[in-house]
CSV table of C-alpha atoms and ligand atoms in Angstrom, one decimal:
chain,number,residue,atom,x,y,z
W,16,UNK,CA,4.3,14.8,19.0
W,17,UNK,CA,4.0,12.3,16.1
W,18,UNK,CA,2.0,14.8,14.0
W,19,UNK,CA,5.2,16.7,13.7
W,20,UNK,CA,7.2,13.6,13.7
W,21,UNK,CA,5.7,12.1,10.6
W,22,UNK,CA,5.6,15.3,8.6
W,23,UNK,CA,9.2,16.4,8.5
W,24,UNK,CA,12.4,14.8,7.6
W,25,UNK,CA,14.5,17.7,8.8
W,26,UNK,CA,16.8,16.6,11.6
W,27,UNK,CA,19.7,18.0,13.7
W,28,UNK,CA,21.7,14.8,14.1
W,29,UNK,CA,25.4,14.6,14.9
W,30,UNK,CA,27.2,15.0,11.5
W,31,UNK,CA,29.7,12.3,12.3
W,32,UNK,CA,27.0,9.8,13.2
W,33,UNK,CA,25.1,10.8,10.1
W,34,UNK,CA,28.1,10.2,7.9
W,35,UNK,CA,28.7,6.8,9.4
W,36,UNK,CA,25.1,5.9,9.0
W,37,UNK,CA,25.1,6.9,5.3
W,38,UNK,CA,28.2,4.8,4.8
W,39,UNK,CA,26.4,1.8,6.2
W,40,UNK,CA,23.4,2.4,3.9
W,41,UNK,CA,25.7,2.9,0.9
W,42,UNK,CA,27.5,-0.4,1.7
W,43,UNK,CA,24.1,-2.1,1.5
W,44,UNK,CA,23.9,-3.0,5.2
W,45,UNK,CA,20.6,-3.5,6.9
W,46,UNK,CA,19.6,-1.1,9.7
W,47,UNK,CA,18.1,-2.9,12.7
W,48,UNK,CA,15.8,-1.5,15.4
W,49,UNK,CA,18.5,-1.0,18.1
W,50,UNK,CA,21.0,0.6,15.8
W,51,UNK,CA,21.5,4.4,15.8
W,52,UNK,CA,19.5,6.1,13.1
W,53,UNK,CA,18.8,9.7,12.2
W,54,UNK,CA,15.4,11.0,13.5
W,55,UNK,CA,14.4,11.8,9.9
W,56,UNK,CA,15.0,8.2,8.9
W,57,UNK,CA,12.9,6.9,11.8
W,58,UNK,CA,10.1,9.4,11.0
W,59,UNK,CA,10.1,8.6,7.3
W,60,UNK,CA,9.8,4.9,8.0
W,61,UNK,CA,7.0,5.3,10.5
W,62,UNK,CA,5.1,7.4,7.9
W,63,UNK,CA,5.7,4.9,5.1
W,64,UNK,CA,5.3,1.6,7.0
W,65,UNK,CA,2.4,3.0,9.0
W,66,UNK,CA,0.6,4.2,5.8
W,67,UNK,CA,1.3,0.8,4.2
W,68,UNK,CA,-0.1,-1.1,7.2
W,69,UNK,CA,-3.2,1.1,7.2
W,70,UNK,CA,-3.6,0.5,3.5
W,71,UNK,CA,-3.6,-3.3,4.0
W,72,UNK,CA,-6.3,-3.1,6.7
W,73,UNK,CA,-8.5,-0.6,4.8
W,74,UNK,CA,-7.8,-2.6,1.7
W,75,UNK,CA,-9.9,-5.4,3.1
W,76,UNK,CA,-13.0,-3.4,2.9
W,77,UNK,CA,-13.7,-3.1,-0.9
W,78,UNK,CA,-13.1,-6.9,-1.3
W,79,UNK,CA,-14.6,-8.0,2.0
W,80,UNK,CA,-17.8,-6.4,0.6
W,81,UNK,CA,-18.0,-9.2,-2.1
W,82,UNK,CA,-17.3,-12.3,0.0
W,83,UNK,CA,-21.0,-13.0,0.6
W,84,UNK,CA,-21.7,-12.4,-3.1
W,85,UNK,CA,-18.9,-14.5,-4.8
W,86,UNK,CA,-20.4,-16.5,-7.6
W,87,UNK,CA,-19.2,-19.9,-6.6
W,88,UNK,CA,-18.0,-21.7,-3.4
W,89,UNK,CA,-14.5,-21.9,-4.9
W,90,UNK,CA,-14.3,-18.1,-5.7
W,91,UNK,CA,-15.6,-17.4,-2.2
W,92,UNK,CA,-12.9,-19.5,-0.5
W,93,UNK,CA,-10.2,-17.8,-2.7
W,94,UNK,CA,-11.5,-14.3,-1.9
W,95,UNK,CA,-11.8,-15.1,1.8
W,96,UNK,CA,-8.2,-16.3,1.8
W,97,UNK,CA,-7.0,-13.2,0.0
W,98,UNK,CA,-8.8,-10.8,2.4
W,99,UNK,CA,-7.3,-12.7,5.4
W,100,UNK,CA,-3.9,-12.4,3.9
W,101,UNK,CA,-4.3,-8.6,3.7
W,102,UNK,CA,-5.1,-8.6,7.5
W,103,UNK,CA,-1.9,-10.6,8.0
W,104,UNK,CA,0.1,-8.1,5.9
W,105,UNK,CA,-1.3,-5.2,8.1
W,106,UNK,CA,-0.2,-7.0,11.2
W,107,UNK,CA,3.4,-7.7,10.0
W,108,UNK,CA,3.7,-4.1,9.0
W,109,UNK,CA,2.3,-2.7,12.2
W,110,UNK,CA,4.9,-4.9,14.0
W,111,UNK,CA,7.7,-3.6,11.8
W,112,UNK,CA,6.6,0.0,12.5
W,113,UNK,CA,6.4,-0.7,16.3
W,114,UNK,CA,10.1,-1.5,16.3
W,115,UNK,CA,10.7,2.2,15.6
W,116,UNK,CA,9.0,3.3,18.8
W,117,UNK,CA,5.5,4.0,17.8
W,118,UNK,CA,2.6,1.8,19.0
W,119,UNK,CA,-0.2,0.4,16.8
W,120,UNK,CA,-2.7,2.3,18.9
W,121,UNK,CA,-0.9,5.6,18.2
W,122,UNK,CA,-0.8,4.9,14.5
W,123,UNK,CA,-4.5,4.0,14.5
W,124,UNK,CA,-5.4,7.3,16.3
W,125,UNK,CA,-3.3,9.1,13.7
W,126,UNK,CA,-5.2,7.4,10.9
W,127,UNK,CA,-8.6,8.2,12.5
W,128,UNK,CA,-7.8,11.9,13.1
W,129,UNK,CA,-6.3,12.4,9.6
W,130,UNK,CA,-2.6,12.7,10.5
W,131,UNK,CA,-1.8,9.5,8.7
W,132,UNK,CA,-2.9,8.3,5.3
W,133,UNK,CA,-3.8,5.0,3.5
W,134,UNK,CA,-3.5,4.3,-0.2
W,135,UNK,CA,-5.8,6.4,-2.4
W,136,UNK,CA,-6.9,3.3,-4.3
W,137,UNK,CA,-9.2,2.2,-1.5
W,138,UNK,CA,-11.3,5.3,-1.8
W,139,UNK,CA,-12.9,3.9,-5.0
W,140,UNK,CA,-15.9,1.6,-4.8
W,141,UNK,CA,-16.1,-2.0,-6.0
W,142,UNK,CA,-19.4,-2.1,-8.0
W,143,UNK,CA,-19.5,-5.5,-9.7
W,144,UNK,CA,-17.9,-8.9,-9.4
W,145,UNK,CA,-15.5,-8.0,-12.3
W,146,UNK,CA,-14.1,-5.4,-9.9
W,147,UNK,CA,-12.7,-8.3,-7.8
W,148,UNK,CA,-10.8,-9.3,-10.9
W,149,UNK,CA,-9.6,-5.8,-11.6
W,150,UNK,CA,-8.5,-5.2,-8.0
W,151,UNK,CA,-6.5,-8.4,-7.9
W,152,UNK,CA,-5.0,-7.9,-11.4
W,153,UNK,CA,-4.3,-4.2,-11.3
W,154,UNK,CA,-4.2,-3.1,-7.6
W,155,UNK,CA,-2.3,-6.1,-6.4
W,156,UNK,CA,-0.2,-6.0,-9.6
W,157,UNK,CA,0.7,-2.4,-8.8
W,158,UNK,CA,1.4,-3.3,-5.2
W,159,UNK,CA,3.8,-6.1,-6.3
W,160,UNK,CA,5.6,-3.7,-8.6
W,161,UNK,CA,6.1,-1.3,-5.7
W,162,UNK,CA,6.8,-3.9,-3.1
W,163,UNK,CA,9.3,-6.3,-4.8
W,164,UNK,CA,12.1,-3.6,-4.6
W,165,UNK,CA,11.1,-2.9,-1.0
W,166,UNK,CA,12.3,-6.4,-0.1
W,167,UNK,CA,15.7,-4.7,-0.4
W,168,UNK,CA,14.8,-1.6,1.6
W,169,UNK,CA,17.5,-0.6,4.1
W,170,UNK,CA,15.4,-1.2,7.3
W,171,UNK,CA,15.7,-4.9,8.3
W,172,UNK,CA,12.2,-5.5,9.8
W,173,UNK,CA,10.5,-3.8,6.8
W,174,UNK,CA,12.5,-5.7,4.2
W,175,UNK,CA,11.8,-9.0,5.9
W,176,UNK,CA,8.1,-8.3,6.2
W,177,UNK,CA,8.0,-7.5,2.5
W,178,UNK,CA,9.5,-10.9,1.5
W,179,UNK,CA,6.5,-12.8,2.9
W,180,UNK,CA,4.0,-10.2,1.7
W,181,UNK,CA,5.3,-10.3,-1.9
W,182,UNK,CA,4.8,-14.1,-2.0
W,183,UNK,CA,1.2,-13.7,-1.1
W,184,UNK,CA,0.6,-10.8,-3.4
W,185,UNK,CA,1.7,-12.9,-6.4
W,186,UNK,CA,-1.2,-15.3,-5.6
W,187,UNK,CA,-3.5,-12.3,-5.3
W,188,UNK,CA,-2.6,-11.0,-8.6
W,189,UNK,CA,-3.0,-14.4,-10.3
W,190,UNK,CA,-6.4,-14.9,-8.8
W,191,UNK,CA,-7.5,-11.4,-10.1
W,192,UNK,CA,-6.2,-12.2,-13.6
W,193,UNK,CA,-8.0,-15.5,-13.5
W,194,UNK,CA,-11.3,-13.8,-12.7
W,195,UNK,CA,-10.7,-11.3,-15.6
W,196,UNK,CA,-10.0,-14.2,-18.0
W,197,UNK,CA,-13.2,-15.9,-17.0
W,198,UNK,CA,-15.2,-12.6,-17.5
W,199,UNK,CA,-13.4,-11.5,-20.7
W,200,UNK,CA,-14.1,-14.9,-22.3
W,201,UNK,CA,-17.7,-15.1,-20.9
W,202,UNK,CA,-21.0,-13.8,-22.2
W,203,UNK,CA,-21.2,-10.3,-23.8
W,204,UNK,CA,-22.5,-8.9,-20.6
W,205,UNK,CA,-19.6,-10.4,-18.6
W,206,UNK,CA,-17.2,-9.0,-21.1
W,207,UNK,CA,-18.7,-5.6,-20.8
W,208,UNK,CA,-18.4,-5.8,-17.0
W,209,UNK,CA,-14.7,-6.7,-17.3
W,210,UNK,CA,-14.0,-3.8,-19.6
W,211,UNK,CA,-16.0,-1.4,-17.3
W,212,UNK,CA,-13.9,-2.6,-14.3
W,213,UNK,CA,-10.7,-2.0,-16.3
W,214,UNK,CA,-12.0,1.5,-17.3
W,215,UNK,CA,-12.7,2.5,-13.7
W,216,UNK,CA,-9.5,1.0,-12.1
W,217,UNK,CA,-6.9,1.9,-14.6
W,218,UNK,CA,-6.1,5.5,-13.6
W,219,UNK,CA,-6.6,5.0,-9.8
W,220,UNK,CA,-4.1,2.1,-10.1
W,221,UNK,CA,-1.6,4.4,-11.8
W,222,UNK,CA,-2.1,6.8,-8.9
W,223,UNK,CA,-1.0,4.1,-6.4
W,224,UNK,CA,2.7,4.9,-7.2
W,225,UNK,CA,2.4,8.4,-5.9
W,226,UNK,CA,2.8,11.8,-7.6
W,227,UNK,CA,5.1,12.2,-10.6
W,228,UNK,CA,8.7,12.5,-9.7
W,229,UNK,CA,8.8,16.3,-10.1
W,230,UNK,CA,6.1,16.6,-7.4
W,231,UNK,CA,7.2,13.8,-5.1
W,232,UNK,CA,8.2,15.4,-1.7
W,233,UNK,CA,10.0,12.5,-0.1
W,234,UNK,CA,11.6,10.5,-3.0
W,235,UNK,CA,15.0,12.1,-3.1
W,236,UNK,CA,15.8,11.7,0.6
W,237,UNK,CA,14.1,8.3,0.8
W,238,UNK,CA,16.2,7.0,-2.0
W,239,UNK,CA,19.4,8.3,-0.4
W,240,UNK,CA,18.5,6.3,2.7
W,241,UNK,CA,17.5,3.3,0.5
W,242,UNK,CA,14.0,3.4,2.1
W,243,UNK,CA,12.8,3.6,-1.5
W,244,UNK,CA,14.7,1.9,-4.3
W,245,UNK,CA,13.0,3.4,-7.3
W,246,UNK,CA,11.2,6.6,-8.1
W,247,UNK,CA,7.4,6.8,-8.4
W,248,UNK,CA,7.6,7.3,-12.2
W,249,UNK,CA,10.0,4.4,-12.8
W,250,UNK,CA,7.6,2.0,-11.1
W,251,UNK,CA,4.6,3.4,-12.8
W,252,UNK,CA,6.3,2.9,-16.2
W,253,UNK,CA,7.2,-0.7,-15.3
W,254,UNK,CA,3.6,-1.4,-14.3
W,255,UNK,CA,2.2,0.0,-17.6
W,256,UNK,CA,4.8,-2.0,-19.6
W,257,UNK,CA,3.8,-5.2,-17.8
W,258,UNK,CA,0.1,-4.6,-17.8
W,259,UNK,CA,-0.7,-3.5,-21.3
W,260,UNK,CA,0.2,-6.8,-22.9
W,261,UNK,CA,-1.9,-8.6,-20.3
W,262,UNK,CA,-4.9,-6.4,-21.2
W,263,UNK,CA,-4.3,-7.3,-24.9
W,264,UNK,CA,-4.2,-11.0,-24.0
W,265,UNK,CA,-7.6,-10.5,-22.3
W,266,UNK,CA,-8.9,-8.7,-25.4
W,267,UNK,CA,-9.7,-5.6,-23.4
W,268,UNK,CA,-8.8,-2.0,-24.1
W,269,UNK,CA,-6.8,0.2,-21.8
W,270,UNK,CA,-8.8,3.4,-21.5
W,271,UNK,CA,-6.0,5.6,-22.9
W,272,UNK,CA,-6.2,6.8,-26.5
W,273,UNK,CA,-2.7,8.1,-26.3
W,274,UNK,CA,-1.2,4.8,-25.4
W,275,UNK,CA,1.6,3.8,-27.8
W,276,UNK,CA,4.8,1.7,-27.8
W,277,UNK,CA,7.8,3.9,-27.9
W,278,UNK,CA,10.5,2.0,-29.7
W,279,UNK,CA,13.3,4.3,-28.8
W,280,UNK,CA,12.6,4.2,-25.1
W,281,UNK,CA,11.5,0.6,-25.1
W,282,UNK,CA,8.4,1.4,-23.1
W,283,UNK,CA,4.8,2.6,-23.5
W,284,UNK,CA,3.9,6.3,-23.8
W,285,UNK,CA,0.8,6.8,-21.7
W,286,UNK,CA,-1.5,9.5,-20.3
W,287,UNK,CA,-0.9,10.6,-16.7
W,288,UNK,CA,-3.7,10.2,-14.3
W,289,UNK,CA,-5.7,13.3,-13.3
W,290,UNK,CA,-3.5,14.6,-10.5
W,291,UNK,CA,-6.2,17.1,-9.3
W,292,UNK,CA,-8.4,14.1,-8.6
W,293,UNK,CA,-5.5,12.3,-6.8
W,294,UNK,CA,-4.9,15.3,-4.4
W,295,UNK,CA,-8.6,15.7,-3.9
W,296,UNK,CA,-8.9,12.0,-2.9
W,297,UNK,CA,-5.9,12.5,-0.5
W,298,UNK,CA,-7.8,15.4,1.1
W,299,UNK,CA,-10.7,13.1,1.9
W,300,UNK,CA,-13.0,13.8,-1.0
W,301,UNK,CA,-12.9,10.5,-2.9
W,302,UNK,CA,-16.1,8.5,-3.4
W,303,UNK,CA,-15.5,6.2,-0.3
W,304,UNK,CA,-13.2,8.2,2.1
W,305,UNK,CA,-16.0,8.8,4.6
W,306,UNK,CA,-17.2,5.2,4.6
W,307,UNK,CA,-13.7,3.8,4.9
W,308,UNK,CA,-12.8,5.9,7.9
W,309,UNK,CA,-16.2,5.3,9.5
W,310,UNK,CA,-15.5,1.6,9.2
W,311,UNK,CA,-12.1,1.9,10.9
W,312,UNK,CA,-13.6,4.2,13.6
W,313,UNK,CA,-16.3,1.6,14.3
W,314,UNK,CA,-13.8,-1.2,14.6
W,315,UNK,CA,-11.7,0.9,17.0
W,316,UNK,CA,-14.8,1.7,19.1
W,317,UNK,CA,-16.0,-1.9,19.1
W,318,UNK,CA,-12.6,-3.0,20.3
W,319,UNK,CA,-12.5,-0.6,23.2
W,320,UNK,CA,-13.7,-3.3,25.7
W,321,UNK,CA,-10.8,-5.6,24.7
W,322,UNK,CA,-8.2,-2.8,25.1
W,323,UNK,CA,-9.7,-1.8,28.5
W,324,UNK,CA,-9.8,-5.4,29.6
W,325,UNK,CA,-6.2,-5.9,28.7
W,326,UNK,CA,-5.1,-2.7,30.4
W,327,UNK,CA,-7.1,-3.7,33.6
W,328,UNK,CA,-5.5,-7.1,33.6
W,329,UNK,CA,-2.0,-5.6,33.1
W,330,UNK,CA,-2.6,-3.1,36.0
W,331,UNK,CA,-3.8,-5.9,38.2
W,332,UNK,CA,-0.8,-8.0,37.6
W,333,UNK,CA,1.5,-5.1,38.2
W,334,UNK,CA,-0.2,-4.3,41.5
W,335,UNK,CA,0.0,-8.0,42.6
W,336,UNK,CA,3.7,-8.1,41.7
W,337,UNK,CA,4.3,-4.9,43.7
W,338,UNK,CA,2.4,-6.3,46.7
W,339,UNK,CA,4.5,-9.5,46.6
W,340,UNK,CA,7.8,-7.6,46.8
S,412,BYC,N1,-2.2,7.2,-1.7
S,412,BYC,O1,6.6,12.3,-1.7
S,412,BYC,P1,5.7,11.2,-2.1
S,412,BYC,C1,-2.0,-3.0,-1.1
S,412,BYC,C2,1.3,10.8,-0.4
S,412,BYC,S1,-1.8,-1.6,-0.2
S,412,BYC,C3,-2.1,8.0,-0.6
S,412,BYC,O2,6.0,10.5,-3.5
S,412,BYC,P2,6.5,8.7,-0.8
S,412,BYC,C4,-3.2,-3.8,-1.1
S,412,BYC,C5,2.5,10.6,0.4
S,412,BYC,O3,2.3,9.8,1.5
S,412,BYC,C6,-0.6,-0.7,-1.1
S,412,BYC,N2,-1.1,8.9,-0.4
S,412,BYC,O4,5.7,10.1,-1.0
S,412,BYC,C7,-3.9,-4.0,0.1
S,412,BYC,C8,2.9,12.0,0.7
S,412,BYC,O5,2.1,12.5,1.7
S,412,BYC,P3,2.6,12.8,3.2
S,412,BYC,C9,0.1,0.2,-0.2
S,412,BYC,C10,-0.1,8.9,-1.3
S,412,BYC,O6,6.1,8.2,0.5
S,412,BYC,C11,-5.1,-4.6,0.1
S,412,BYC,C12,2.6,12.7,-0.6
S,412,BYC,O7,1.6,11.9,-1.2
S,412,BYC,N3,1.5,0.3,-0.6
S,412,BYC,O8,-1.0,-3.4,-1.7
S,412,BYC,O9,7.9,9.0,-1.0
S,412,BYC,C13,-5.6,-5.2,-1.1
S,412,BYC,C14,3.7,12.9,-1.6
S,412,BYC,O10,4.2,11.6,-2.1
S,412,BYC,C15,-0.1,8.1,-2.4
S,412,BYC,C16,2.3,1.1,0.1
S,412,BYC,O11,2.0,1.8,1.0
S,412,BYC,C17,-1.2,7.2,-2.6
S,412,BYC,N4,-1.2,6.4,-3.6
S,412,BYC,O12,6.0,7.8,-1.9
S,412,BYC,C18,-4.9,-5.1,-2.2
S,412,BYC,C19,3.8,0.9,-0.4
S,412,BYC,N5,1.1,8.4,-3.1
S,412,BYC,O13,2.8,11.4,3.8
S,412,BYC,C20,-3.7,-4.4,-2.3
S,412,BYC,C21,4.8,1.7,0.4
S,412,BYC,C22,1.7,9.3,-2.4
S,412,BYC,O14,3.9,13.6,3.2
S,412,BYC,N6,4.8,3.1,0.2
S,412,BYC,N7,1.0,9.7,-1.3
S,412,BYC,O15,1.5,13.5,3.9
S,412,BYC,C23,5.5,3.7,-0.8
S,412,BYC,O16,6.2,3.0,-1.6
S,412,BYC,C24,5.5,5.2,-0.9
S,412,BYC,O17,5.0,5.7,0.4
S,412,BYC,C25,4.6,5.7,-2.0
S,412,BYC,C26,4.7,7.3,-1.9
S,412,BYC,C27,5.2,5.3,-3.4
S,412,BYC,C28,3.2,5.3,-2.0
């Protein structure tokens, strides 16, 4: 049922209800779980919030990989706190999605059998310690750019989850930039590692904002419903404009020979990512897709005894209650 549910926004809702609903959105009101909402609105939110939650959980893997290899105790404590934050973000987001009538277990099954996605960025490997800097600086930087406007999204539980998440993401971005500063001002070898990390993470970070506006399937309807506040290209542009001066401050080179300031537009002209690679990664062919899903599958399988135990306990309580009546 949800396979269809999350794919399509087409609905056959009562036109009067739809009109009243749109008026609420246009007036800037928040929609709450028990309010009437079009099926398409519900489906789109489950797709986006669920995908976002999965991204936070899968996103722990590339960084979790470096906790045991952090160069100092302080760096280890910071990275550990960041990765734990991502777990928390996943939980808030799964809870927000559950208010729409889908369980976390259903969403996990949909992730594992390919009906739901997670962010393309986490299908790239983290090869050196400098990648921890690049992930915090660029990946969390892109995430903040996308998520700050989502604090004003029309669905109340999602908007409220985003407020807390954004506060934590700011710390994540700063710790990443701090690692980059250290590396960029370190030995020649450390500087090369920092540049290499920027080279590998630049375009995948640009892909995080989704396809260009002309190819975005959901943006127009999502913006009418104020699920999304900005288009993919608007946010990508803002990210580039914010990040290029930071790279200059680090003394690093953005791997884009076409990059130039456009005085007229008041923004950078930059090269688009390779969209063929993006769609290929979405199809499951990125460098780490198989490993990431295998890790989630293992966590699901390892947790089976907990789920079974809870179900057995719930069934026992229900039977005891029925016997007592
Ligand atoms: N990766 O019509 P479009 C984090 C899919 S985690 C994969 O523009 P939409 C962090 C899209 O789903 C950051 N798939 O879609 C965690 C759609 O396919 P379906 C996660 C992508 O939804 C740990 C198709 O392409 N953030 O911060 O209007 C450590 C067409 O796209 C991607 C969020 O999830 C992608 N990059 O716009 C560190 C933010 N892009 O579903 C950091 C919330 C597009 O029809 N999500 N697709 O099969 C959003 O804002 C929107 O969903 C997007 C896409 C802007 C991502």
